[in-house]
Coordinates of C-alpha atoms (C1' of nucleotides) in Angstrom, one line a residue:
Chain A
X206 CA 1.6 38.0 -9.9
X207 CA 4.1 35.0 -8.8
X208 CA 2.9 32.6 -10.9
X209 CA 5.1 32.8 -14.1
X210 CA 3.3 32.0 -17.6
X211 CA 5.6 29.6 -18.4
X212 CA 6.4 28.3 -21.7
X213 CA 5.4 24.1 -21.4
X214 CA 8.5 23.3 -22.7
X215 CA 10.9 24.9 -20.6
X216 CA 11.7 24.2 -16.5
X217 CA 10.3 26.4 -13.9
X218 CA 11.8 26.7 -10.7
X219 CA 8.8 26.0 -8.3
X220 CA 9.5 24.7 -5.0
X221 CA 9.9 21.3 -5.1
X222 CA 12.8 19.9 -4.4
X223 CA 11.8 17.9 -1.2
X224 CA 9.8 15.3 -2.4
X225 CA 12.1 12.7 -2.8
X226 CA 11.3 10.8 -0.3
X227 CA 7.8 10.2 -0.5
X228 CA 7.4 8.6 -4.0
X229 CA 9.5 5.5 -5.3
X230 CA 11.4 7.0 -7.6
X231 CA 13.5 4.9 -9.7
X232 CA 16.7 4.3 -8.8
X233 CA 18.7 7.1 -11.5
X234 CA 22.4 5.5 -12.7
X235 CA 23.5 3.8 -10.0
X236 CA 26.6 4.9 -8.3
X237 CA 28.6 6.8 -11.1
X238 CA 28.6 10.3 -11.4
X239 CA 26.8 11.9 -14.4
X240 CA 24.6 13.2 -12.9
X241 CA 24.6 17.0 -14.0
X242 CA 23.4 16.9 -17.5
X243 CA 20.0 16.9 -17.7
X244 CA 17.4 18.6 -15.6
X245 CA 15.8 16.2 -14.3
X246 CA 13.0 15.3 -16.2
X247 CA 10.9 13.3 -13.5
X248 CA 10.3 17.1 -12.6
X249 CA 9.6 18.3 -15.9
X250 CA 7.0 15.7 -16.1
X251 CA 5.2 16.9 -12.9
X252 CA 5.4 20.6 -14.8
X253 CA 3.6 19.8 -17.2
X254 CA 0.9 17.2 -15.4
X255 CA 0.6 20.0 -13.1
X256 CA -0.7 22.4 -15.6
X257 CA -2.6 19.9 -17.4
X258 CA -4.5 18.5 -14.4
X259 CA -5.1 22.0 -13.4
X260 CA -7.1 22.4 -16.9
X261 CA -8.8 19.6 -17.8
X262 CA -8.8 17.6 -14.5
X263 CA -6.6 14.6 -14.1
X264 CA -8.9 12.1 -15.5
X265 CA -9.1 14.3 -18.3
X266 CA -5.9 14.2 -18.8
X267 CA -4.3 11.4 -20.7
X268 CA -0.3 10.2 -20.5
X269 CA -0.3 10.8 -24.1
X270 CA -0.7 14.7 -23.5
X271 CA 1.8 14.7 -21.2
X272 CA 4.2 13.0 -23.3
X273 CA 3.4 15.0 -26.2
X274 CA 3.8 18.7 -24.3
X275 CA 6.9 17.7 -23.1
X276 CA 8.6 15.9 -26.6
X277 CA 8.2 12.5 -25.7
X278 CA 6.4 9.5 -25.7
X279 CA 4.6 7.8 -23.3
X280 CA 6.4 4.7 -22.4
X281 CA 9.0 7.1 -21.5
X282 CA 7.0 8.6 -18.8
X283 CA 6.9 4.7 -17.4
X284 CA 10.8 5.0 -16.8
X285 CA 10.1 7.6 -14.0
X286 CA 6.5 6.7 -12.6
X287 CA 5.2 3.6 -11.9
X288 CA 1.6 5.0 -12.9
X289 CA -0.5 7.8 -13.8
X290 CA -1.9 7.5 -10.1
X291 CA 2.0 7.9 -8.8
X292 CA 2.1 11.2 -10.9
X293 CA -0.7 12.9 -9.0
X294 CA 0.4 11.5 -6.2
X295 CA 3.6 13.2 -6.5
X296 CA 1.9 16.0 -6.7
X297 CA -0.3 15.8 -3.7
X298 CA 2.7 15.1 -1.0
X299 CA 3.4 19.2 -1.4
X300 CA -0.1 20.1 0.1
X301 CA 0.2 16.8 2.1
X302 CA 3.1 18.0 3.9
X303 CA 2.3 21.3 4.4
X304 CA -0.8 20.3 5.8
X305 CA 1.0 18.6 8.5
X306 CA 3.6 21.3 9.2
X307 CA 0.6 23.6 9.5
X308 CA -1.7 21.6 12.1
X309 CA 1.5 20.4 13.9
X310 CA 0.6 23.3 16.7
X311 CA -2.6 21.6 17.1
X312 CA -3.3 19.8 19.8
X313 CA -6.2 18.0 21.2
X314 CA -7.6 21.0 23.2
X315 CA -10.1 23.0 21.4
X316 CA -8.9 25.6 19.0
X317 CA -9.0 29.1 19.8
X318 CA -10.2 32.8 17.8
X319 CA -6.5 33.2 17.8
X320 CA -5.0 30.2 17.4
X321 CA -7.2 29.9 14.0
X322 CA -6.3 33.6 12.8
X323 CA -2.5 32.7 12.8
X324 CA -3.0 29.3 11.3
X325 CA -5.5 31.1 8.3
X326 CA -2.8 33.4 7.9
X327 CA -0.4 30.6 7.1
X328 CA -2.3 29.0 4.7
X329 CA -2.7 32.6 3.0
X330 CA 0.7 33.0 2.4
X331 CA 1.6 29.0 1.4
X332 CA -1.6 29.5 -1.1
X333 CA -0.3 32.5 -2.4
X334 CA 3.1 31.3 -3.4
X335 CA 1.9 27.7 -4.1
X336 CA -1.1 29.2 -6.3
X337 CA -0.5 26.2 -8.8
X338 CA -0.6 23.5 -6.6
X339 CA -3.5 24.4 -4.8
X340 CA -5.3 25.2 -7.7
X341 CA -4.9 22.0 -9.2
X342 CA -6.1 20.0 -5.9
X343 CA -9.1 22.1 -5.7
X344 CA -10.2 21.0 -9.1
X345 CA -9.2 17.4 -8.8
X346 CA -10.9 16.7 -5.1
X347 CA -12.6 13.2 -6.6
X348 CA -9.8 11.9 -8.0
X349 CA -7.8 12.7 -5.1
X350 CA -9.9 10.8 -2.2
X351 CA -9.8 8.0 -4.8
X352 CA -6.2 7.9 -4.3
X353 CA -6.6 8.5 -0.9
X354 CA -8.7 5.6 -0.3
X355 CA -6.6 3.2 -2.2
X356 CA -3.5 4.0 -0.1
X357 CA -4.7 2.3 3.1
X358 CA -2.9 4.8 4.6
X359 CA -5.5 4.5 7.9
X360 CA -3.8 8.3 8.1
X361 CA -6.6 11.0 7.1
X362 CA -4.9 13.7 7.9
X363 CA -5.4 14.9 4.6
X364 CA -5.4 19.4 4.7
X365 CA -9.4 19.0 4.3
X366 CA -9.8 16.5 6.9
X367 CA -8.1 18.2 9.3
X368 CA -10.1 21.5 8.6
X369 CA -13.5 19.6 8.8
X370 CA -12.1 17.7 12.1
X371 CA -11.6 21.4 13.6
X372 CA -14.6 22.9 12.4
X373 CA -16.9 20.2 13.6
X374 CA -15.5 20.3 17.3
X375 CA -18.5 20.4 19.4
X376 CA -16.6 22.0 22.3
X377 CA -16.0 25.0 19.9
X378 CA -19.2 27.4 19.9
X379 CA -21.3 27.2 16.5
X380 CA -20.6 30.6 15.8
X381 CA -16.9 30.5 16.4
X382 CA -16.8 27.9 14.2
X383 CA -18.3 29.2 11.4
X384 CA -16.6 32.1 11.6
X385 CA -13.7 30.3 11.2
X386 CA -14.8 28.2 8.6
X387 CA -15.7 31.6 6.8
X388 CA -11.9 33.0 7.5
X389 CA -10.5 29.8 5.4
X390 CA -13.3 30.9 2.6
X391 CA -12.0 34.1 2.2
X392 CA -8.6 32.6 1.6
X393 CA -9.6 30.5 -0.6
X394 CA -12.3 33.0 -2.8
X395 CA -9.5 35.2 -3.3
X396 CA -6.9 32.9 -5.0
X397 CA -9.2 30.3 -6.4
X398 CA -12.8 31.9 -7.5
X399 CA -11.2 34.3 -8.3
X400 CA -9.5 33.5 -11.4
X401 CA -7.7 36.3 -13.2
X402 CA -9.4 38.6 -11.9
X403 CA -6.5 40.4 -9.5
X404 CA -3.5 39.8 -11.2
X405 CA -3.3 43.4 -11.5
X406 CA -2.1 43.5 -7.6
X407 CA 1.0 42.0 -6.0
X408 CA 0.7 38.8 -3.9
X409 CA 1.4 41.3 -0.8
X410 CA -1.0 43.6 -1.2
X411 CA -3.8 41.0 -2.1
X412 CA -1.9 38.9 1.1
X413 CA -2.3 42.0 3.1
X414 CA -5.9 42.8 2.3
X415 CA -7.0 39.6 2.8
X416 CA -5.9 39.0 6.1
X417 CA -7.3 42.3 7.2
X418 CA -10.7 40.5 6.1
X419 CA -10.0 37.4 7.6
X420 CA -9.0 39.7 10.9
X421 CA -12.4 41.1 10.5
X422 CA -14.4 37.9 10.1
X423 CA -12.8 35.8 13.2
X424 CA -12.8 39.2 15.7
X425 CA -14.7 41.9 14.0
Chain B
X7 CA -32.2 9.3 -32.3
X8 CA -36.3 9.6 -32.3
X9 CA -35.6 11.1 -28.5
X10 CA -38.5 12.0 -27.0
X11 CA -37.0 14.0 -24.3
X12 CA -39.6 16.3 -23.0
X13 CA -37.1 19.8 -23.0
X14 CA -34.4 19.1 -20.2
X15 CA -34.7 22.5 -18.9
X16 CA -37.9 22.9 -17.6
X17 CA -39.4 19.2 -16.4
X18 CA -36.9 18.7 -13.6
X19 CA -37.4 20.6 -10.7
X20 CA -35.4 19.6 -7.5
X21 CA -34.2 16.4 -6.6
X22 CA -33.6 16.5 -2.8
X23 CA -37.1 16.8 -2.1
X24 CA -37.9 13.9 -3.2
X25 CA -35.5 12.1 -0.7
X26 CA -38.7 12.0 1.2
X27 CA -39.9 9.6 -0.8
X28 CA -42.3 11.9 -2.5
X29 CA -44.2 9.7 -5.3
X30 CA -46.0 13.2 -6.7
X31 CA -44.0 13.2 -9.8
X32 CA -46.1 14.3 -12.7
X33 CA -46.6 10.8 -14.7
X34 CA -47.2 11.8 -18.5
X35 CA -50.8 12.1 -19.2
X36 CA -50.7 8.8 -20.7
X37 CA -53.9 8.0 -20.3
X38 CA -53.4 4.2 -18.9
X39 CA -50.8 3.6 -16.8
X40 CA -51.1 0.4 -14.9
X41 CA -47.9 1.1 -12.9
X42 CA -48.8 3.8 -11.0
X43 CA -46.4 3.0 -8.5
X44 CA -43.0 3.8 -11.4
X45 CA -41.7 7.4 -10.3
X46 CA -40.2 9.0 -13.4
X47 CA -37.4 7.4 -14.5
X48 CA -35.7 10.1 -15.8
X49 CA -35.5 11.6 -12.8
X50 CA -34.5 8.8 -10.9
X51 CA -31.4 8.7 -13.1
X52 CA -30.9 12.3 -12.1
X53 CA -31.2 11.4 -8.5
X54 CA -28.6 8.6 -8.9
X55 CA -26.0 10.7 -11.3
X56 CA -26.6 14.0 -9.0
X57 CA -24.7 11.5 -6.1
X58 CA -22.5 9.6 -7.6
X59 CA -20.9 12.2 -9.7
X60 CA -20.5 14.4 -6.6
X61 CA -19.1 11.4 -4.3
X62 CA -16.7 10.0 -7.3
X63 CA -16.7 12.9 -9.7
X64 CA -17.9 12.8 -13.2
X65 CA -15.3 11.0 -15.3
X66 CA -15.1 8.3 -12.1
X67 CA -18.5 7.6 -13.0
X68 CA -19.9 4.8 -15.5
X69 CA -23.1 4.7 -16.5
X70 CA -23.0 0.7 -15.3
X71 CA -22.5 2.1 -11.8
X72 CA -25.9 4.6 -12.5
X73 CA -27.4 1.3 -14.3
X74 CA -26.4 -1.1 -11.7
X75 CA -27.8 1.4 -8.7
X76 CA -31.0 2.1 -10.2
X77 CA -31.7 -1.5 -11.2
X78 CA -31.6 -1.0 -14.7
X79 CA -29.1 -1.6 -17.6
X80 CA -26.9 0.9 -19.5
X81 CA -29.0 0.5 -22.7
X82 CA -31.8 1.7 -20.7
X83 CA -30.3 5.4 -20.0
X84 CA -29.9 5.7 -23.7
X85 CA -33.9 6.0 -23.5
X86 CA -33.3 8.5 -21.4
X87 CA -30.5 10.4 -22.2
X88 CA -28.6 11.1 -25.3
X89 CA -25.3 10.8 -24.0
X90 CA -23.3 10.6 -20.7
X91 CA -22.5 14.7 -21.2
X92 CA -26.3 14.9 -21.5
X93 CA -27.1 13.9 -18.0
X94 CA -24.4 16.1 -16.7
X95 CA -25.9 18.5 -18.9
X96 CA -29.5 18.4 -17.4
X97 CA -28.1 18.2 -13.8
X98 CA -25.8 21.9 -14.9
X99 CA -28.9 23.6 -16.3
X100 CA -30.5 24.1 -12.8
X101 CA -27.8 26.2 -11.2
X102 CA -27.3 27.8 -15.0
X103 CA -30.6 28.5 -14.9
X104 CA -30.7 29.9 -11.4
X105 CA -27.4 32.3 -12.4
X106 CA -29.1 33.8 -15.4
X107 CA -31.6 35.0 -13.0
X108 CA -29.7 36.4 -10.0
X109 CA -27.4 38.5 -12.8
X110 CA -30.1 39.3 -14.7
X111 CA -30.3 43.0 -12.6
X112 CA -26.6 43.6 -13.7
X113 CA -26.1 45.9 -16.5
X114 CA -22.9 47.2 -17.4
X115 CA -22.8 49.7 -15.2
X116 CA -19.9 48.5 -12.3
X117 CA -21.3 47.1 -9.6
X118 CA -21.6 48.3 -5.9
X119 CA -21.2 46.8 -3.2
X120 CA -24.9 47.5 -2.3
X121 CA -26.2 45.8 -5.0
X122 CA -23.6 42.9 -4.3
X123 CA -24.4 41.9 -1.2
X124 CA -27.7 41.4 -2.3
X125 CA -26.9 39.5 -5.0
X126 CA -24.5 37.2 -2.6
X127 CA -27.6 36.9 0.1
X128 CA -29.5 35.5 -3.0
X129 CA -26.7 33.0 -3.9
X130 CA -26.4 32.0 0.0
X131 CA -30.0 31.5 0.5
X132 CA -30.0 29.1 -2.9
X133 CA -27.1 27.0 -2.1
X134 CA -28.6 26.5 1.4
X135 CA -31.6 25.1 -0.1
X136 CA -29.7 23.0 -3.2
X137 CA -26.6 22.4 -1.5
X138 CA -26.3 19.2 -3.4
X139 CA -26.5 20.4 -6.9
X140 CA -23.8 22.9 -6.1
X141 CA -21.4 20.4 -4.0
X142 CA -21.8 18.5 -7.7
X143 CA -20.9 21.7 -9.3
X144 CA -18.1 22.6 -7.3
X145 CA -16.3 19.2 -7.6
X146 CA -16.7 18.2 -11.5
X147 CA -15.5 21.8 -12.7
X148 CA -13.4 20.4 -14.9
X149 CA -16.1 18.1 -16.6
X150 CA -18.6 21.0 -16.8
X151 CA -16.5 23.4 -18.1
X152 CA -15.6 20.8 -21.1
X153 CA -19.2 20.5 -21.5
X154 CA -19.3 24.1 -21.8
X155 CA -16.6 24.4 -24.3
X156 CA -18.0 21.8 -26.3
X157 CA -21.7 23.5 -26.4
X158 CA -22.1 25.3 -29.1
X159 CA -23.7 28.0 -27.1
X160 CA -20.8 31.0 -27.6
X161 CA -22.8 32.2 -24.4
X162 CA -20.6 31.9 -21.4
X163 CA -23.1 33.1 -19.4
X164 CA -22.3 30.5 -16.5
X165 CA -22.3 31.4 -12.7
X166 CA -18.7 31.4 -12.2
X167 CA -17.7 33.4 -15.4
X168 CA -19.9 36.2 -14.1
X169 CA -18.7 36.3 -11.0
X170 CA -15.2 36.9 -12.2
X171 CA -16.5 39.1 -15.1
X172 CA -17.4 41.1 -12.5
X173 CA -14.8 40.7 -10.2
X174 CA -12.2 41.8 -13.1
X175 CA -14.2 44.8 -13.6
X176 CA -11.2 47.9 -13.5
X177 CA -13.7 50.3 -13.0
X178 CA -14.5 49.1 -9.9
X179 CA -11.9 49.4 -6.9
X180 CA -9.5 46.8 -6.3
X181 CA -10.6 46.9 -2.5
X182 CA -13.9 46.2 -3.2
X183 CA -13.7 43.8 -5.4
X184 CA -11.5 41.8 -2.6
X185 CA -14.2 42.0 -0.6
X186 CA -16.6 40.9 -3.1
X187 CA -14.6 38.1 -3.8
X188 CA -14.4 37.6 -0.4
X189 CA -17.7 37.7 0.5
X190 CA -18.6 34.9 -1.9
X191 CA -16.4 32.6 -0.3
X192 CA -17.9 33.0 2.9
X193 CA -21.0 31.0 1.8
X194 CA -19.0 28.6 -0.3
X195 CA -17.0 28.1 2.6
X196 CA -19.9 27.7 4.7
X197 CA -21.7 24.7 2.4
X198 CA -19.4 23.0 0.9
X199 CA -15.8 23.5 2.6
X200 CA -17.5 22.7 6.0
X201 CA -18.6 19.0 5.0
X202 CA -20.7 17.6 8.0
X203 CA -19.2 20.0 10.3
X204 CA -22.4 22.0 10.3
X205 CA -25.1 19.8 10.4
X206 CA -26.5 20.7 14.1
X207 CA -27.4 24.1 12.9
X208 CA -30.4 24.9 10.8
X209 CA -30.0 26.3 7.4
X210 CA -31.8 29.5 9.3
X211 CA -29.0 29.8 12.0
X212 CA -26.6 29.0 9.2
X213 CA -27.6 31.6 7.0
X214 CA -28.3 34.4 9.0
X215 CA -25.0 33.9 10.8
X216 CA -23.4 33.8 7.2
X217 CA -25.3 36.9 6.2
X218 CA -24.0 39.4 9.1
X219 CA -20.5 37.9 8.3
X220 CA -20.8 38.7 4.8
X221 CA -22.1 42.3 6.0
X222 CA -19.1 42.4 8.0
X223 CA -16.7 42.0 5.2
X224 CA -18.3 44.0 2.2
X225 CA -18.9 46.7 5.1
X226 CA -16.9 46.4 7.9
Chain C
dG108 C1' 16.3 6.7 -21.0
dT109 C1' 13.8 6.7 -24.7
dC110 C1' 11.7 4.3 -28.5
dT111 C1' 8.1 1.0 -31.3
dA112 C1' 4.7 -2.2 -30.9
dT113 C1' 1.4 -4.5 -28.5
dA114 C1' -1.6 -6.4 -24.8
dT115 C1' -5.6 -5.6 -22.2
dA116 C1' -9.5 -3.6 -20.0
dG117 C1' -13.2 -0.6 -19.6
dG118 C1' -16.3 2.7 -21.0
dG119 C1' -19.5 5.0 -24.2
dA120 C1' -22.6 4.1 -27.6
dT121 C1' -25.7 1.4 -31.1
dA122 C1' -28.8 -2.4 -33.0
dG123 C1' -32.6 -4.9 -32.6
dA124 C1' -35.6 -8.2 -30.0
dC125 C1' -39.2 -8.2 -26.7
Chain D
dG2 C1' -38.9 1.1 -21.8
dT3 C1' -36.0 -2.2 -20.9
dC4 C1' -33.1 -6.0 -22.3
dT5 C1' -29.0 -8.7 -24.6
dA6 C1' -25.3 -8.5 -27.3
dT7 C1' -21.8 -6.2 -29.7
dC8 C1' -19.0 -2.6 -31.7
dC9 C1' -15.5 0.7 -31.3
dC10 C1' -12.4 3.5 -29.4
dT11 C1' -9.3 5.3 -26.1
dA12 C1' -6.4 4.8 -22.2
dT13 C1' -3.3 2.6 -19.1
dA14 C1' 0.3 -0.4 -19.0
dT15 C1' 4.1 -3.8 -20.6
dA16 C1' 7.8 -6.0 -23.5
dG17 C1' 11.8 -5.6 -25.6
dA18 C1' 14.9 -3.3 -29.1
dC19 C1' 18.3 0.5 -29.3

DNA sequence: GTCTATATAGGGATAGAC
DNA sequence: GTCTATCCCTATATAGAC
């Protein structure tokens, strides 16, 4: 399995490096060098929220957990997020962006057998190394479209959205869509209903059997 | 308290029936009851909670929004219900319920694929005909499995942990449990990943174009 | 950047009148 | 069965020292 049991303490190198932009993050020393020292901890913090709003959803999930897993207190977690919301946040521009890279190809014509297969496979390989991530916005859907809805973003193009938007096409035949609707739930069974239940196999050959199912369900 | 709860398992049936404005709930033999017109209000705290939670999630819930929308105040749930968790509680016992009875043909011996894909016909036609109680389900995980840790029960005899029970099982193929896995999220793909999207079908056209797709991938 | 201490709000829950 | 009023606790968030 990719994902690593990691100790809460300690860093794990996910992937996520490229969220800078999105979130305000405070200014760090301004100008002078020093940087190097510590690992950032504004990533450490999203670590441990991450695994902690995986388990017992963000809302049950206090900063005071947080604070404690990591060894410090919760004013501290103030210096590098404005608010608990700006944590999940955080967290949410990975799929966010992703979601937009994948439905880039999209256009406004209705989506083909084909066109769907590749996209489905796409998503199987970006859950499958992003297990986490997903794991914890599939358990935190409510709290999510809260924040969603306070940012006035007018800009639905949540992952989910874009899906529905797809899969409600009326130019699309019925049974199309559900097959492809059906091609995204075997994705998704396979990593998230799942559980524990494959870590015995390697994220190939789970990757490669699945998209032999999802072949089947959109052409077989 | 003196709560004179009748026992929350059995005097609930279904909610979304009732959406029809049915007044044929079964009043308590009171002898005298002048308001003839006052639908159980114990189950019109049901209906209320059973919506909210699944629009804002469980912990985004207060029991002054349930108040407020049923017309009542807070104080007056506490007739009704012990505790917050105790609505949620009554609302999880229906598809708890309905998953002792679907596993109850499992023994130990491992399952086949046979015997699967009946059980996963069972669970399609069900969550066709309660989608709401499961949409609930699917989006206050977190909240319900709290609930689950907290009751005393030491049986974790829920829907989801015998699905992966099973799906763990090393006796069975990997393969086959894929496509077990697989096969159950189909249907959850097709009720609650699929929003609106399918509303111009029937649940008939829904579910017998679900059923050959789950043939497809347990047997294809 | 992290700490101690505190402000403030909201939610769950109870008491007791009616 | 429902109401008013209140208690209590936890959680987010802030202020200011170090």
């Amino acid at each position: 399995m990719a994902q690593t049991t990691e100790v809460p303490g300690q860093g794990n190198q996910d992937d996520e490096q490229r969220l800078a932009a999105s979130v305000a993050a405070p200014e760090p020393p301004s100008g002078i060098t020093d940087e190097a020292t510590h690992v950032d901890t504004r990533q450490r913090i999203l670590d441990v929220a991450l695994d902690l709003f995986t388990e017992q959803g963000y809302d049950g999930t206090s900063l005071r957990q947080i604070a404690e897993r990591l060894g410090v207190t919760k004013a501290a977690l103030y210096y590098h997020f404005e608010s608990k919301e700006d944590i999940l946040l955080a967290l949410h521009m990975r799929i966010h962006e992703f979601g937009q890279k994948a439905f880039l190809s999209m256009g406004d014509e209705p989506v083909t057998l084909e066109q769907w297969g590749a996209l489905v496979d796409e998503i199987a390989v970006q859950m499958l190394a992003q297990r986490k991530i997903f794991l914890m916005h599939e358990r935190n859907q409510a709290a999510l479209e809260k924040l969603h809805n306070e940012a006035h973003d007018a800009e639905h193009d949540d992952i989910q959205n874009k899906l529905r938007q797809v899969l409600a096409d009326p130019r699309v035949p019925l049974t199309d869509r559900v097959r492809m609707a059906a091609s995204v739930g075997v994705v998704f069974s396979g990593l998230v209903l799942s559980g524990e239940a494959f870590d015995e196999a390697t994220d190939e050959e789970l990757g490669s059997q699945l998209r032999a199912i999802i072949h089947n369900v959109l052409f077989g």
